[in-house]
Amino acid sequence: MAGLVSYCVDHGPEGVTRVSDSAVGQERASRTVLVVEDDAAIRLVLRTNLEDEGYRALEAETAEQGLVMIMDERVDVVLVDLRLPGIQGLDLVRTLRATSSVPIIIVTAQTDSQDVVAGLEAGADDYVTKPFVAKELMARIRTQLRRSQVDDEPSEPTPAVLVCGPIELRTDTAEVRRHGDLVPVSRIEFYVLAELIAARGRVLSRDYLLRKVWGYGNAGDGRVVDNLIYRLRSKIEDDPANPRLLTTVRGFGYRMKA
């Protein structure tokens, strides 16, 4: 993994690693990003870039160390390498998602498409592949932090309950129910489902959902949406393999039954 470092960063004068020439906002200084990565060289690169952007960076070499830090510290975003010694990164993602809504970005080798799918299905909010561009990773971190900030701030009045057949989504309590029974969903799953139900049968494209929920322009990967839809179907459909509520409109996107 150490051989990837030279491809992962932009170098400024005298070899100093830089990701942004803009002034660092004061609000970033209070944000903490946990890096769970077993390669010391990559951890150093990530920490340098995070600190250049004004974030506080924590480092963990193993999933076990990462779990301890999350219990002891307030963490705003977690970067997880899936190929960790001991407890694998995938298991760490599952453990975190079962108990927390903290944004999780997985880091994996470029050729490991199965890792990407598995990580997203485990509950990760986004991913980057190696070799990655530091500016892109920092942009994805900012996107997740913006979404978290929206969660914590009062919003304009919206309908308290969105209903689609047996599915009831409560925006005031961030709950999803199916036939009255509580359905456990992640933060991103909740937002995507809310967009689909509020569309009242209109088709929403992958690009629209990437912009609206993830905050991306043209840099988003449709697989992020596809895998999240797969997870949602497993939770709200009687037969996820033959969905009747959340359907695919081939070549266009997804829609919820009106």
Short mmCIF file of C-alpha atoms in Angstrom, two decimals:
data_model
loop_
_atom_site.label_atom_id
_atom_site.label_comp_id
_atom_site.label_asym_id
_atom_site.label_seq_id
_atom_site.Cartn_x
_atom_site.Cartn_y
_atom_site.Cartn_z
CA MET A 1 0.00 0.00 0.00
CA ALA A 2 2.92 2.41 0.61
CA GLY A 3 3.60 2.60 -3.12
CA LEU A 4 0.32 4.41 -3.63
CA VAL A 5 1.32 7.53 -1.73
CA SER A 6 3.05 9.38 -4.56
CA TYR A 7 -0.15 9.18 -6.61
CA CYS A 8 -2.46 10.31 -3.87
CA VAL A 9 -1.45 13.90 -3.23
CA ASP A 10 -0.72 17.24 -4.82
CA HIS A 11 2.66 18.68 -3.88
CA GLY A 12 3.20 22.38 -3.25
CA PRO A 13 6.48 24.29 -2.98
CA GLU A 14 9.39 22.41 -1.40
CA GLY A 15 7.38 19.20 -1.43
CA VAL A 16 4.83 20.38 1.11
CA THR A 17 1.53 18.55 0.68
CA ARG A 18 -1.35 20.90 -0.13
CA VAL A 19 -5.01 20.40 -0.98
CA SER A 20 -6.31 23.96 -0.94
CA ASP A 21 -5.00 27.48 -1.28
CA SER A 22 -8.17 28.98 0.14
CA ALA A 23 -8.46 30.27 3.68
CA VAL A 24 -9.47 27.60 6.17
CA GLY A 25 -12.82 28.29 7.82
CA GLN A 26 -12.90 28.46 11.59
CA GLU A 27 -15.70 25.91 11.72
CA ARG A 28 -13.38 23.18 10.44
CA ALA A 29 -11.09 23.47 13.43
CA SER A 30 -13.78 21.94 15.62
CA ARG A 31 -14.36 19.02 13.21
CA THR A 32 -12.59 15.72 13.83
CA VAL A 33 -11.82 13.11 11.20
CA LEU A 34 -10.72 9.64 12.26
CA VAL A 35 -8.42 7.82 9.84
CA VAL A 36 -8.39 4.02 10.27
CA GLU A 37 -5.50 2.87 8.08
CA ASP A 38 -2.72 0.35 8.73
CA ASP A 39 -0.18 1.94 6.35
CA ALA A 40 1.79 4.60 8.26
CA ALA A 41 2.79 6.47 5.10
CA ILE A 42 -0.81 6.83 3.92
CA ARG A 43 -1.92 7.88 7.41
CA LEU A 44 0.72 10.62 7.32
CA VAL A 45 -0.49 11.83 3.91
CA LEU A 46 -4.10 11.91 5.06
CA ARG A 47 -3.30 13.61 8.35
CA THR A 48 -1.22 16.27 6.58
CA ASN A 49 -4.01 17.03 4.12
CA LEU A 50 -6.66 17.08 6.82
CA GLU A 51 -4.65 19.44 9.00
CA ASP A 52 -3.91 21.67 5.99
CA GLU A 53 -7.69 21.93 5.54
CA GLY A 54 -8.09 22.87 9.20
CA TYR A 55 -9.49 19.59 10.54
CA ARG A 56 -8.39 17.77 13.64
CA ALA A 57 -7.09 14.35 12.58
CA LEU A 58 -7.05 11.20 14.68
CA GLU A 59 -5.19 8.08 13.56
CA ALA A 60 -5.86 4.40 14.23
CA GLU A 61 -3.78 1.55 12.84
CA THR A 62 -6.42 -1.10 13.47
CA ALA A 63 -10.19 -1.35 13.71
CA GLU A 64 -9.84 -2.14 17.40
CA GLN A 65 -7.99 1.12 18.00
CA GLY A 66 -10.56 2.97 15.93
CA LEU A 67 -13.45 1.68 18.03
CA VAL A 68 -11.72 2.82 21.24
CA MET A 69 -11.14 6.30 19.80
CA ILE A 70 -14.75 6.63 18.70
CA MET A 71 -15.89 5.81 22.24
CA ASP A 72 -13.45 8.28 23.78
CA GLU A 73 -13.66 11.15 21.27
CA ARG A 74 -16.31 13.04 19.35
CA VAL A 75 -15.70 12.04 15.73
CA ASP A 76 -17.43 13.78 12.82
CA VAL A 77 -16.27 11.61 9.89
CA VAL A 78 -14.54 8.22 9.72
CA LEU A 79 -12.23 7.14 6.89
CA VAL A 80 -11.88 3.36 6.85
CA ASP A 81 -9.46 1.27 4.82
CA LEU A 82 -11.24 -2.02 4.18
CA ARG A 83 -8.02 -4.08 4.20
CA LEU A 84 -7.06 -3.92 7.85
CA PRO A 85 -5.20 -6.42 10.03
CA GLY A 86 -7.28 -8.18 12.68
CA ILE A 87 -10.87 -6.96 12.50
CA GLN A 88 -11.50 -6.11 8.86
CA GLY A 89 -12.65 -2.67 7.77
CA LEU A 90 -15.95 -4.10 6.57
CA ASP A 91 -16.73 -5.41 10.05
CA LEU A 92 -15.80 -2.02 11.49
CA VAL A 93 -18.28 -0.33 9.15
CA ARG A 94 -21.04 -2.73 10.20
CA THR A 95 -20.28 -2.20 13.90
CA LEU A 96 -20.29 1.59 13.57
CA ARG A 97 -23.46 1.66 11.52
CA ALA A 98 -25.29 -0.51 14.03
CA THR A 99 -24.70 2.03 16.78
CA SER A 100 -23.99 5.38 15.13
CA SER A 101 -24.98 7.66 12.25
CA VAL A 102 -21.47 9.10 11.92
CA PRO A 103 -20.58 9.55 8.22
CA ILE A 104 -18.31 6.75 6.97
CA ILE A 105 -16.14 6.94 3.85
CA ILE A 106 -14.43 3.72 2.83
CA VAL A 107 -11.05 3.64 1.10
CA THR A 108 -10.29 0.70 -1.15
CA ALA A 109 -8.10 -0.41 -4.05
CA GLN A 110 -9.26 0.78 -7.46
CA THR A 111 -9.79 -2.73 -8.80
CA ASP A 112 -11.77 -3.99 -5.80
CA SER A 113 -15.29 -3.29 -7.07
CA GLN A 114 -16.62 -6.06 -4.84
CA ASP A 115 -15.17 -4.22 -1.84
CA VAL A 116 -17.01 -1.06 -2.88
CA VAL A 117 -20.32 -2.91 -3.13
CA ALA A 118 -19.77 -4.72 0.17
CA GLY A 119 -18.78 -1.51 1.95
CA LEU A 120 -21.82 0.40 0.74
CA GLU A 121 -24.12 -2.49 1.62
CA ALA A 122 -22.56 -2.55 5.10
CA GLY A 123 -23.66 1.04 5.60
CA ALA A 124 -20.84 3.29 4.36
CA ASP A 125 -22.02 6.66 3.06
CA ASP A 126 -19.42 7.03 0.32
CA TYR A 127 -16.10 5.68 -0.95
CA VAL A 128 -12.86 6.63 -2.66
CA THR A 129 -10.55 4.31 -4.56
CA LYS A 130 -6.76 4.14 -4.51
CA PRO A 131 -4.87 5.85 -5.93
CA PHE A 132 -7.07 8.78 -4.92
CA VAL A 133 -6.73 12.51 -5.45
CA ALA A 134 -6.52 14.35 -2.15
CA LYS A 135 -8.70 17.24 -3.34
CA GLU A 136 -11.50 14.82 -4.26
CA LEU A 137 -11.33 13.10 -0.88
CA MET A 138 -11.44 16.43 0.95
CA ALA A 139 -14.46 17.46 -1.14
CA ARG A 140 -16.25 14.27 -0.17
CA ILE A 141 -15.47 14.87 3.49
CA ARG A 142 -16.90 18.39 3.24
CA THR A 143 -20.05 16.98 1.63
CA GLN A 144 -20.60 14.57 4.51
CA LEU A 145 -19.97 17.30 7.07
CA ARG A 146 -22.45 19.63 5.36
CA ARG A 147 -25.10 16.92 5.47
CA SER A 148 -24.39 16.31 9.17
CA GLN A 149 -24.65 20.03 9.87
CA VAL A 150 -28.04 20.16 8.17
CA ASP A 151 -29.13 17.31 10.44
CA ASP A 152 -28.21 19.35 13.52
CA GLU A 153 -29.79 22.65 12.48
CA PRO A 154 -33.48 23.64 12.51
CA SER A 155 -35.00 23.44 9.05
CA GLU A 156 -37.96 25.02 7.35
CA PRO A 157 -41.30 23.37 8.15
CA THR A 158 -41.92 20.24 6.10
CA PRO A 159 -44.67 17.64 6.22
CA ALA A 160 -44.16 15.65 9.41
CA VAL A 161 -45.25 12.41 7.76
CA LEU A 162 -44.64 11.10 4.24
CA VAL A 163 -46.64 8.02 3.29
CA CYS A 164 -46.32 5.54 0.44
CA GLY A 165 -48.47 2.43 0.77
CA PRO A 166 -47.37 0.61 3.93
CA ILE A 167 -44.34 2.88 4.34
CA GLU A 168 -44.53 5.83 6.71
CA LEU A 169 -41.59 8.24 7.02
CA ARG A 170 -41.61 10.75 9.87
CA THR A 171 -39.41 13.78 9.24
CA ASP A 172 -39.77 15.07 12.81
CA THR A 173 -38.39 11.94 14.46
CA ALA A 174 -36.31 10.57 11.52
CA GLU A 175 -38.20 7.27 11.71
CA VAL A 176 -39.34 4.89 9.00
CA ARG A 177 -42.16 2.43 9.66
CA ARG A 178 -43.55 -0.40 7.59
CA HIS A 179 -47.03 -1.60 8.53
CA GLY A 180 -46.44 0.29 11.78
CA ASP A 181 -43.19 -1.52 12.62
CA LEU A 182 -40.00 0.48 12.98
CA VAL A 183 -37.52 -0.05 10.13
CA PRO A 184 -33.85 0.63 10.96
CA VAL A 185 -32.31 2.87 8.28
CA SER A 186 -29.10 4.84 8.01
CA ARG A 187 -29.05 8.61 7.70
CA ILE A 188 -28.44 8.49 3.93
CA GLU A 189 -31.11 5.80 3.42
CA PHE A 190 -33.59 8.04 5.23
CA TYR A 191 -32.86 11.02 2.97
CA VAL A 192 -33.05 9.01 -0.25
CA LEU A 193 -36.34 7.44 0.78
CA ALA A 194 -37.72 10.86 1.72
CA GLU A 195 -36.79 12.23 -1.72
CA LEU A 196 -38.44 9.30 -3.49
CA ILE A 197 -41.66 9.42 -1.49
CA ALA A 198 -41.93 13.21 -1.79
CA ALA A 199 -41.57 12.88 -5.58
CA ARG A 200 -45.06 11.25 -5.65
CA GLY A 201 -44.36 8.72 -8.36
CA ARG A 202 -41.99 10.84 -10.45
CA VAL A 203 -38.78 9.19 -11.61
CA LEU A 204 -35.62 10.44 -9.90
CA SER A 205 -32.36 9.88 -11.74
CA ARG A 206 -29.14 8.71 -10.14
CA ASP A 207 -27.56 12.08 -10.93
CA TYR A 208 -30.42 13.91 -9.22
CA LEU A 209 -30.08 11.81 -6.06
CA LEU A 210 -26.28 12.21 -6.05
CA ARG A 211 -26.69 15.98 -6.23
CA LYS A 212 -29.59 16.25 -3.82
CA VAL A 213 -28.55 13.77 -1.13
CA TRP A 214 -24.78 13.39 -1.49
CA GLY A 215 -24.17 16.92 -2.75
CA TYR A 216 -22.12 15.90 -5.80
CA GLY A 217 -22.01 17.44 -9.22
CA ASN A 218 -20.58 15.29 -11.99
CA ALA A 219 -18.11 13.43 -9.75
CA GLY A 220 -20.58 10.98 -8.23
CA ASP A 221 -20.66 7.28 -8.96
CA GLY A 222 -24.06 5.78 -9.74
CA ARG A 223 -23.08 2.61 -7.90
CA VAL A 224 -23.45 4.49 -4.62
CA VAL A 225 -27.13 5.05 -5.45
CA ASP A 226 -27.71 1.55 -6.84
CA ASN A 227 -26.36 -0.13 -3.72
CA LEU A 228 -28.33 2.10 -1.42
CA ILE A 229 -31.53 1.28 -3.36
CA TYR A 230 -30.66 -2.42 -2.97
CA ARG A 231 -30.40 -1.93 0.81
CA LEU A 232 -33.66 -0.01 0.98
CA ARG A 233 -35.53 -2.70 -0.93
CA SER A 234 -34.31 -5.33 1.52
CA LYS A 235 -35.97 -3.31 4.27
CA ILE A 236 -39.24 -2.11 2.76
CA GLU A 237 -40.24 -4.70 0.14
CA ASP A 238 -42.04 -8.01 0.73
CA ASP A 239 -39.90 -9.54 -2.02
CA PRO A 240 -36.78 -7.38 -2.67
CA ALA A 241 -35.97 -9.37 -5.81
CA ASN A 242 -39.35 -8.36 -7.28
CA PRO A 243 -39.95 -4.87 -5.92
CA ARG A 244 -43.44 -3.40 -6.09
CA LEU A 245 -42.90 -0.17 -4.13
CA LEU A 246 -39.42 1.06 -5.11
CA THR A 247 -39.07 0.29 -8.80
CA THR A 248 -36.44 0.82 -11.48
CA VAL A 249 -37.28 2.74 -14.63
CA ARG A 250 -34.58 1.39 -16.89
CA GLY A 251 -32.41 4.07 -18.41
CA PHE A 252 -33.92 6.80 -16.23
CA GLY A 253 -33.70 6.05 -12.51
CA TYR A 254 -35.96 5.07 -9.61
CA ARG A 255 -39.41 5.89 -8.32
CA MET A 256 -41.70 5.04 -5.45
CA LYS A 257 -45.22 3.88 -6.15
CA ALA A 258 -47.52 6.88 -5.83
#
